[in-house]
Amino acid sequence: MQIKIGSETSRPRSVSGERLFDQQYVAPGRVNLIGEHTDYTGGLVLPMAIPFLSTADRKDELNWTGDWSDYCVGVFQQLRNISIEIAPFRLHIAGNVPIGAGLSSSASIEVATLMALLAFAKATMSIEEMAVLCRRAENEFVGSPCGIMDQFVILAAREAHALSLQTGNLRYEHLSLASRHLAETAIIVVNSMVKHSIGAGDYGVRRREVEAGQAILKEHFPQSADLGHATLDELEACSVSMSPESHRRCHHVISENDRVRHGDLMTRSHASQRDDFACSCEEIDFLVELARKQPGCFGARLTGGGFGGCTVNLVAADHAEAFVAAVRRGYKDAFKIDAASYICEAAAGAVTRNQVIHLGA
Ligand code: GLA
C-alpha cells in the first residue's frame, strides 16, 4: 500500500490525483469531533469523514499478501458468510490515510474493499448492513474489538457535514459545518506520530472494563438498556459494586454522551479521556495544552481510539496557519518529533463518492 504522510501542513488530496477509474472504489478516513469510546455501549458520536482515501480496484484473480490485507480478507469472508459469492479476483489497494494515527485507515480499507466486491458481485446492501458487515470483519477476522463509528461515518458522511450517530439504534443525522461561525472555523488534525493501534491490548482492556461496569449498571437499573441510556446518578448509586477502573471508564462514557448532546465541550472531553478513560499519552496531552494557548483556538482534544494518534482542533480560519506553525514548533522543541498536520474539510462518504464515480463512468 502506498501511504504518504505529509510532514508539512497539508490538505489531503485524492490518491490518484483527480482521476478516478470506473472500477475503482474509494473510501475516506475519519476524524471524530466528540463522543469517544461510546460506540460499543450504545452511545453517541459526532465524527466526520476526511479527504484521505483508500482505493480498491478489482482485478481478475485472487492473490492475498501482507498483514494489513486481513482487513480485506475479513470483508470477503463476511460476504461469503451471507452467501454473496464472488468469482476469483485480484484486489489492488492503495491509500493515503495515515496508518496508526487514529484516523481509521483500517475501516477505510474495509469499506473500499466492500464497495469493490459488492460491485463485482452485482449486489447491493444498505448503509447499516455495510457498516455492520465491516465492523464484524474487524471484530471477528482481524480480532480488533472496535465499535461501529468508523465504518458508519466512512460510508454515510456528507460533504461539509459532521454525522451525529446514535450507535445503539444506528439513527443518524447530518449536521452542517457550514453554518454560522463554524463556517469560519478550520478543523485541524495534528498527528503526534505516536503510533496508535486498537488491535493491541489497551483498547480491549478499556472495553472490557466498560462492559463489566455496564453489566453491573444493568443489574441495578434494568430499564437502562446500555450506557447510552444510563445517567451519572445511576452510576453513582452502584459504584461500590464495581471496580474503581470500571467506575472511571463508565464515568467517561456517560459524561461523554452528555457532551455530544450539548456540543462545544472539547476541553472537558479531553480531560475525561485523560483522567477517567486513561487513553491519552504525554505527547497528546502536551499537544492539547499547547493548542489551547494559541490565539483563535476554540477547542482541542484527542481524537479516535487513543494511546497516541491525533488531536482534533477547532481554530478560527484566519489563525489556522499560525496555529499549525506554533504547535509544530512547540512539539518539536519538547519531544524532538515532527508532528504532521492536516487542515481537513468534512468530506463525502464512500456511498456518495462511489455513486459519483459510477455515474461518471
Ligand atoms: C476506534 C474504534 C472506534 C471507536 C474509537 C473510540 O477508532 O475503531 O470504534 O471506539 O476508537 O471512540
Short mmCIF file of C-alpha atoms and ligand atoms in Angstrom, two decimals:
data_model
loop_
_atom_site.label_atom_id
_atom_site.label_comp_id
_atom_site.label_asym_id
_atom_site.label_seq_id
_atom_site.Cartn_x
_atom_site.Cartn_y
_atom_site.Cartn_z
CA MET A 1 0.00 0.00 0.00
CA GLN A 2 1.31 3.44 -0.83
CA ILE A 3 0.96 5.84 2.04
CA LYS A 4 2.06 9.44 2.14
CA ILE A 5 2.15 11.32 5.41
CA GLY A 6 2.90 14.99 4.83
CA SER A 7 5.35 16.49 7.30
CA GLU A 8 4.10 19.94 6.39
CA THR A 9 0.56 21.12 6.85
CA SER A 10 -1.30 19.61 4.00
CA ARG A 11 -4.76 19.43 2.59
CA PRO A 12 -5.33 15.76 1.83
CA ARG A 13 -5.69 15.03 -1.90
CA SER A 14 -7.02 12.20 -3.95
CA VAL A 15 -4.55 9.31 -4.07
CA SER A 16 -4.65 9.09 -7.82
CA GLY A 17 -4.70 12.82 -8.47
CA GLU A 18 -8.08 13.95 -9.75
CA ARG A 19 -8.62 10.90 -11.91
CA LEU A 20 -10.75 8.08 -10.58
CA PHE A 21 -11.21 4.95 -12.65
CA ASP A 22 -14.58 3.41 -13.27
CA GLN A 23 -13.65 0.17 -11.50
CA GLN A 24 -12.01 1.87 -8.57
CA TYR A 25 -13.88 2.08 -5.29
CA VAL A 26 -12.87 4.62 -2.72
CA ALA A 27 -13.45 5.28 0.97
CA PRO A 28 -12.26 8.27 3.05
CA GLY A 29 -10.73 8.42 6.57
CA ARG A 30 -12.49 9.96 9.55
CA VAL A 31 -11.87 12.29 12.44
CA ASN A 32 -14.15 12.23 15.47
CA LEU A 33 -15.13 15.68 16.74
CA ILE A 34 -16.55 14.39 20.03
CA GLY A 35 -18.02 11.20 21.51
CA GLU A 36 -15.09 8.86 22.19
CA HIS A 37 -15.31 5.22 23.30
CA THR A 38 -19.09 5.48 23.40
CA ASP A 39 -19.79 3.47 20.26
CA TYR A 40 -19.68 -0.03 21.69
CA THR A 41 -22.13 0.72 24.50
CA GLY A 42 -24.97 2.30 22.56
CA GLY A 43 -23.76 5.91 22.94
CA LEU A 44 -23.49 8.98 20.74
CA VAL A 45 -20.68 10.02 18.42
CA LEU A 46 -20.04 13.04 16.19
CA PRO A 47 -17.43 12.16 13.57
CA MET A 48 -16.90 13.44 10.03
CA ALA A 49 -15.13 11.96 7.03
CA ILE A 50 -11.81 13.49 5.98
CA PRO A 51 -10.44 13.61 2.46
CA PHE A 52 -7.76 10.96 2.69
CA LEU A 53 -8.66 7.90 0.65
CA SER A 54 -8.28 4.17 0.41
CA THR A 55 -8.93 2.75 -3.03
CA ALA A 56 -9.67 -0.77 -4.13
CA ASP A 57 -9.95 -1.85 -7.75
CA ARG A 58 -10.77 -5.38 -8.57
CA LYS A 59 -8.52 -7.39 -10.84
CA ASP A 60 -9.21 -10.81 -12.26
CA GLU A 61 -7.75 -13.30 -9.77
CA LEU A 62 -7.32 -13.77 -6.03
CA ASN A 63 -3.92 -13.08 -4.51
CA TRP A 64 -3.69 -12.08 -0.84
CA THR A 65 -0.44 -10.69 0.62
CA GLY A 66 0.65 -8.62 3.64
CA ASP A 67 -0.74 -8.37 7.19
CA TRP A 68 -3.00 -5.33 6.61
CA SER A 69 -4.71 -7.44 3.95
CA ASP A 70 -6.57 -9.11 6.82
CA TYR A 71 -8.99 -6.18 6.65
CA CYS A 72 -9.82 -7.12 3.06
CA VAL A 73 -9.92 -10.85 3.70
CA GLY A 74 -12.22 -10.24 6.65
CA VAL A 75 -14.68 -8.37 4.43
CA PHE A 76 -14.50 -11.10 1.81
CA GLN A 77 -15.18 -13.76 4.45
CA GLN A 78 -18.18 -11.85 5.82
CA LEU A 79 -19.66 -11.61 2.32
CA ARG A 80 -19.29 -15.34 1.94
CA ASN A 81 -20.99 -15.84 5.31
CA ILE A 82 -24.08 -14.17 3.91
CA SER A 83 -23.82 -16.18 0.69
CA ILE A 84 -22.64 -13.43 -1.60
CA GLU A 85 -20.46 -15.45 -3.94
CA ILE A 86 -17.65 -13.69 -5.76
CA ALA A 87 -15.68 -15.13 -8.66
CA PRO A 88 -11.86 -15.19 -8.28
CA PHE A 89 -10.37 -11.71 -8.48
CA ARG A 90 -7.29 -9.65 -7.72
CA LEU A 91 -7.74 -6.61 -5.50
CA HIS A 92 -5.40 -3.66 -5.77
CA ILE A 93 -5.33 -1.48 -2.65
CA ALA A 94 -3.77 1.97 -2.40
CA GLY A 95 -4.32 4.77 0.05
CA ASN A 96 -3.09 7.83 1.86
CA VAL A 97 -4.99 7.61 5.16
CA PRO A 98 -2.18 7.86 7.74
CA ILE A 99 -1.68 4.42 9.29
CA GLY A 100 -1.80 4.03 13.07
CA ALA A 101 -2.82 7.66 13.52
CA GLY A 102 -6.35 7.13 14.83
CA LEU A 103 -7.87 8.34 11.54
CA SER A 104 -9.40 4.98 10.61
CA SER A 105 -7.15 3.66 7.90
CA SER A 106 -8.46 0.17 8.70
CA ALA A 107 -12.16 0.98 8.37
CA SER A 108 -11.35 2.94 5.22
CA ILE A 109 -9.71 -0.14 3.64
CA GLU A 110 -12.62 -2.33 4.71
CA VAL A 111 -15.19 -0.01 3.16
CA ALA A 112 -13.27 0.47 -0.09
CA THR A 113 -12.90 -3.32 -0.33
CA LEU A 114 -16.57 -3.90 0.33
CA MET A 115 -17.58 -1.37 -2.31
CA ALA A 116 -15.38 -3.05 -4.91
CA LEU A 117 -16.54 -6.58 -4.05
CA LEU A 118 -20.22 -5.69 -3.95
CA ALA A 119 -19.97 -4.07 -7.36
CA PHE A 120 -18.12 -7.09 -8.69
CA ALA A 121 -20.83 -9.39 -7.30
CA LYS A 122 -23.54 -7.00 -8.59
CA ALA A 123 -25.01 -6.96 -5.08
CA THR A 124 -26.31 -4.05 -3.02
CA MET A 125 -26.68 -3.52 0.71
CA SER A 126 -27.98 -0.71 2.91
CA ILE A 127 -25.57 1.61 4.73
CA GLU A 128 -26.47 -0.05 8.02
CA GLU A 129 -25.80 -3.55 6.64
CA MET A 130 -22.48 -2.49 5.12
CA ALA A 131 -21.30 -0.83 8.34
CA VAL A 132 -22.25 -3.87 10.43
CA LEU A 133 -20.51 -6.21 7.96
CA CYS A 134 -17.26 -4.23 8.00
CA ARG A 135 -17.29 -3.95 11.77
CA ARG A 136 -17.82 -7.70 12.00
CA ALA A 137 -14.88 -8.28 9.65
CA GLU A 138 -12.71 -6.28 12.01
CA ASN A 139 -14.07 -7.83 15.22
CA GLU A 140 -14.16 -11.44 14.04
CA PHE A 141 -11.39 -11.80 11.45
CA VAL A 142 -8.82 -9.17 12.43
CA GLY A 143 -9.63 -9.62 16.13
CA SER A 144 -9.82 -5.91 16.93
CA PRO A 145 -12.72 -5.07 19.28
CA CYS A 146 -13.78 -1.75 17.68
CA GLY A 147 -17.24 -0.18 17.72
CA ILE A 148 -19.22 0.92 14.67
CA MET A 149 -18.46 4.64 14.39
CA ASP A 150 -15.62 4.47 11.89
CA GLN A 151 -17.23 2.20 9.32
CA PHE A 152 -20.52 4.06 9.59
CA VAL A 153 -19.21 7.58 9.05
CA ILE A 154 -16.86 6.48 6.29
CA LEU A 155 -19.88 5.10 4.45
CA ALA A 156 -22.54 7.66 5.27
CA ALA A 157 -20.72 11.00 5.61
CA ARG A 158 -21.83 14.05 3.69
CA GLU A 159 -19.54 16.80 2.44
CA ALA A 160 -19.38 19.86 4.77
CA HIS A 161 -21.27 17.96 7.48
CA ALA A 162 -20.48 16.04 10.64
CA LEU A 163 -22.53 12.93 11.33
CA SER A 164 -24.42 12.57 14.59
CA LEU A 165 -24.89 8.84 15.15
CA GLN A 166 -26.75 7.01 17.92
CA THR A 167 -24.77 3.81 17.97
CA GLY A 168 -27.48 1.90 19.87
CA ASN A 169 -30.02 2.04 17.04
CA LEU A 170 -27.92 3.45 14.14
CA ARG A 171 -30.16 6.51 13.74
CA TYR A 172 -28.14 9.32 12.25
CA GLU A 173 -28.35 12.91 11.18
CA HIS A 174 -26.05 15.10 9.08
CA LEU A 175 -25.17 18.34 10.90
CA SER A 176 -23.97 21.22 8.76
CA LEU A 177 -20.50 22.58 9.48
CA ALA A 178 -21.09 25.47 7.10
CA SER A 179 -23.50 27.36 9.31
CA ARG A 180 -22.79 30.44 11.46
CA HIS A 181 -19.27 30.76 12.90
CA LEU A 182 -18.49 27.10 12.17
CA ALA A 183 -18.08 28.18 8.55
CA GLU A 184 -15.09 30.28 9.59
CA THR A 185 -13.59 27.55 11.74
CA ALA A 186 -10.81 25.30 10.50
CA ILE A 187 -10.72 21.68 11.67
CA ILE A 188 -7.06 20.91 12.14
CA VAL A 189 -5.80 17.41 12.83
CA VAL A 190 -2.36 17.23 14.42
CA ASN A 191 -0.61 13.88 14.25
CA SER A 192 1.64 13.22 17.25
CA MET A 193 3.30 10.42 15.22
CA VAL A 194 2.96 8.25 18.34
CA LYS A 195 1.55 5.03 16.90
CA HIS A 196 -1.93 4.07 17.92
CA SER A 197 -3.28 0.56 17.44
CA ILE A 198 -6.66 -0.69 18.58
CA GLY A 199 -5.75 -4.30 17.82
CA ALA A 200 -3.15 -4.13 20.60
CA GLY A 201 -4.17 -4.67 24.22
CA ASP A 202 -5.18 -1.34 25.79
CA TYR A 203 -8.27 -0.63 23.72
CA GLY A 204 -9.60 -4.12 24.50
CA VAL A 205 -8.79 -3.74 28.22
CA ARG A 206 -10.74 -0.45 28.37
CA ARG A 207 -13.63 -2.01 26.52
CA ARG A 208 -13.81 -4.95 28.95
CA GLU A 209 -13.69 -2.54 31.92
CA VAL A 210 -16.56 -0.54 30.42
CA GLU A 211 -18.61 -3.65 29.68
CA ALA A 212 -18.09 -5.01 33.21
CA GLY A 213 -19.41 -1.70 34.60
CA GLN A 214 -22.31 -1.68 32.13
CA ALA A 215 -23.33 -5.21 33.23
CA ILE A 216 -23.49 -4.09 36.90
CA LEU A 217 -25.48 -0.98 35.95
CA LYS A 218 -27.96 -3.12 34.05
CA GLU A 219 -28.44 -5.39 37.07
CA HIS A 220 -29.33 -2.37 39.22
CA PHE A 221 -31.25 -0.46 36.53
CA PRO A 222 -32.70 -2.97 34.05
CA GLN A 223 -34.56 -0.18 32.23
CA SER A 224 -31.18 1.29 31.11
CA ALA A 225 -30.51 -0.80 28.00
CA ASP A 226 -26.88 0.31 27.73
CA LEU A 227 -24.55 3.14 28.73
CA GLY A 228 -26.12 5.30 26.03
CA HIS A 229 -29.20 5.45 28.29
CA ALA A 230 -27.54 5.49 31.73
CA THR A 231 -27.10 8.59 33.92
CA LEU A 232 -24.28 9.63 36.24
CA ASP A 233 -26.69 9.37 39.21
CA GLU A 234 -27.36 5.73 38.33
CA LEU A 235 -23.64 5.09 38.06
CA GLU A 236 -23.00 6.61 41.49
CA ALA A 237 -25.80 4.51 43.01
CA CYS A 238 -23.97 1.28 42.12
CA SER A 239 -20.37 2.45 42.10
CA VAL A 240 -19.47 0.41 45.21
CA SER A 241 -20.35 -2.79 43.34
CA MET A 242 -17.83 -2.18 40.55
CA SER A 243 -14.06 -1.88 40.33
CA PRO A 244 -12.61 1.66 40.51
CA GLU A 245 -11.44 1.19 36.89
CA SER A 246 -14.90 0.26 35.63
CA HIS A 247 -16.37 3.19 37.55
CA ARG A 248 -13.97 5.70 35.96
CA ARG A 249 -14.35 4.26 32.46
CA CYS A 250 -18.16 4.32 32.70
CA HIS A 251 -17.99 7.84 34.14
CA HIS A 252 -16.14 8.88 30.99
CA VAL A 253 -18.62 7.16 28.65
CA ILE A 254 -21.79 8.52 30.32
CA SER A 255 -20.42 12.06 30.66
CA GLU A 256 -19.08 11.89 27.09
CA ASN A 257 -22.57 11.05 25.82
CA ASP A 258 -23.79 14.22 27.53
CA ARG A 259 -21.00 16.22 25.95
CA VAL A 260 -22.00 15.00 22.48
CA ARG A 261 -25.60 16.04 23.22
CA HIS A 262 -24.59 19.52 24.36
CA GLY A 263 -21.70 20.24 21.98
CA ASP A 264 -18.82 22.73 22.47
CA LEU A 265 -17.19 20.72 25.24
CA MET A 266 -13.94 19.55 23.74
CA THR A 267 -11.80 20.59 26.68
CA ARG A 268 -13.79 18.56 29.16
CA SER A 269 -13.93 15.66 26.74
CA HIS A 270 -10.14 15.56 26.61
CA ALA A 271 -9.81 15.76 30.41
CA SER A 272 -12.25 12.87 30.74
CA GLN A 273 -10.33 10.74 28.22
CA ARG A 274 -7.08 11.56 30.00
CA ASP A 275 -8.24 11.13 33.62
CA ASP A 276 -11.20 8.72 33.60
CA PHE A 277 -10.63 6.64 30.49
CA ALA A 278 -6.82 6.75 30.67
CA CYS A 279 -6.38 6.51 26.90
CA SER A 280 -4.21 9.59 26.30
CA CYS A 281 -0.42 9.88 26.49
CA GLU A 282 2.16 12.53 27.38
CA GLU A 283 2.67 13.71 23.82
CA ILE A 284 -1.07 14.09 23.11
CA ASP A 285 -1.69 15.91 26.43
CA PHE A 286 1.12 18.29 25.52
CA LEU A 287 -0.36 18.95 22.05
CA VAL A 288 -3.78 19.66 23.57
CA GLU A 289 -2.41 22.04 26.22
CA LEU A 290 -0.26 23.86 23.67
CA ALA A 291 -3.18 24.15 21.25
CA ARG A 292 -5.39 25.75 23.88
CA LYS A 293 -2.87 28.52 24.48
CA GLN A 294 -2.89 29.57 20.82
CA PRO A 295 -4.93 32.57 19.67
CA GLY A 296 -8.11 31.57 17.83
CA CYS A 297 -8.26 28.03 19.25
CA PHE A 298 -11.82 27.15 20.36
CA GLY A 299 -11.13 23.59 21.46
CA ALA A 300 -8.67 20.71 21.26
CA ARG A 301 -8.84 17.07 22.20
CA LEU A 302 -7.53 13.59 21.50
CA THR A 303 -9.50 12.01 18.64
CA GLY A 304 -10.08 8.31 17.93
CA GLY A 305 -9.13 5.26 19.95
CA GLY A 306 -6.24 6.95 21.77
CA PHE A 307 -2.91 5.81 23.24
CA GLY A 308 -1.24 8.04 20.62
CA GLY A 309 -2.54 9.18 17.26
CA CYS A 310 -4.00 12.61 16.59
CA THR A 311 -5.61 15.63 18.20
CA VAL A 312 -8.52 17.46 16.58
CA ASN A 313 -8.55 21.23 16.95
CA LEU A 314 -11.18 23.85 16.15
CA VAL A 315 -9.41 27.06 15.16
CA ALA A 316 -10.55 30.36 13.66
CA ALA A 317 -9.73 30.02 9.96
CA ASP A 318 -7.64 33.20 9.86
CA HIS A 319 -5.43 31.83 12.67
CA ALA A 320 -5.02 28.37 11.18
CA GLU A 321 -1.57 28.72 9.60
CA ALA A 322 -0.10 30.48 12.67
CA PHE A 323 -1.67 27.85 14.91
CA VAL A 324 -0.08 25.00 12.99
CA ALA A 325 3.34 26.65 12.93
CA ALA A 326 3.30 27.33 16.68
CA VAL A 327 2.10 23.85 17.64
CA ARG A 328 4.61 22.10 15.40
CA ARG A 329 7.44 24.25 16.74
CA GLY A 330 6.49 23.73 20.39
CA TYR A 331 6.11 19.97 19.91
CA LYS A 332 9.46 19.68 18.15
CA ASP A 333 11.16 21.61 20.95
CA ALA A 334 9.64 19.40 23.64
CA PHE A 335 9.75 15.93 22.03
CA LYS A 336 12.12 16.27 19.02
CA ILE A 337 9.30 14.91 16.85
CA ASP A 338 7.96 16.49 13.64
CA ALA A 339 4.19 16.44 14.00
CA ALA A 340 2.22 16.18 10.79
CA SER A 341 -0.85 18.37 10.46
CA TYR A 342 -3.82 18.38 8.15
CA ILE A 343 -6.43 21.07 7.65
CA CYS A 344 -9.50 18.95 6.94
CA GLU A 345 -12.72 19.89 5.24
CA ALA A 346 -15.55 17.47 6.02
CA ALA A 347 -15.55 15.04 3.10
CA ALA A 348 -18.25 12.92 1.47
CA GLY A 349 -18.50 9.28 2.50
CA ALA A 350 -17.94 6.21 0.35
CA VAL A 351 -21.57 5.76 -0.64
CA THR A 352 -21.79 9.20 -2.25
CA ARG A 353 -18.32 9.08 -3.74
CA ASN A 354 -18.72 5.74 -5.42
CA GLN A 355 -22.11 6.70 -6.81
CA VAL A 356 -20.46 9.75 -8.36
CA ILE A 357 -17.79 7.56 -9.91
CA HIS A 358 -20.37 5.16 -11.32
CA LEU A 359 -22.41 7.96 -12.82
CA GLY A 360 -19.29 9.37 -14.44
CA ALA A 361 -18.16 6.00 -15.76
C1 GLA B 1 -11.52 3.43 17.42
C2 GLA B 1 -12.61 2.39 17.14
C3 GLA B 1 -14.00 3.05 17.20
C4 GLA B 1 -14.17 3.86 18.48
C5 GLA B 1 -12.98 4.79 18.72
C6 GLA B 1 -13.06 5.48 20.06
O1 GLA B 1 -11.48 4.36 16.39
O2 GLA B 1 -12.44 1.81 15.87
O3 GLA B 1 -14.98 2.05 17.06
O4 GLA B 1 -14.40 3.01 19.58
O5 GLA B 1 -11.76 4.08 18.66
O6 GLA B 1 -14.13 6.37 20.08
#
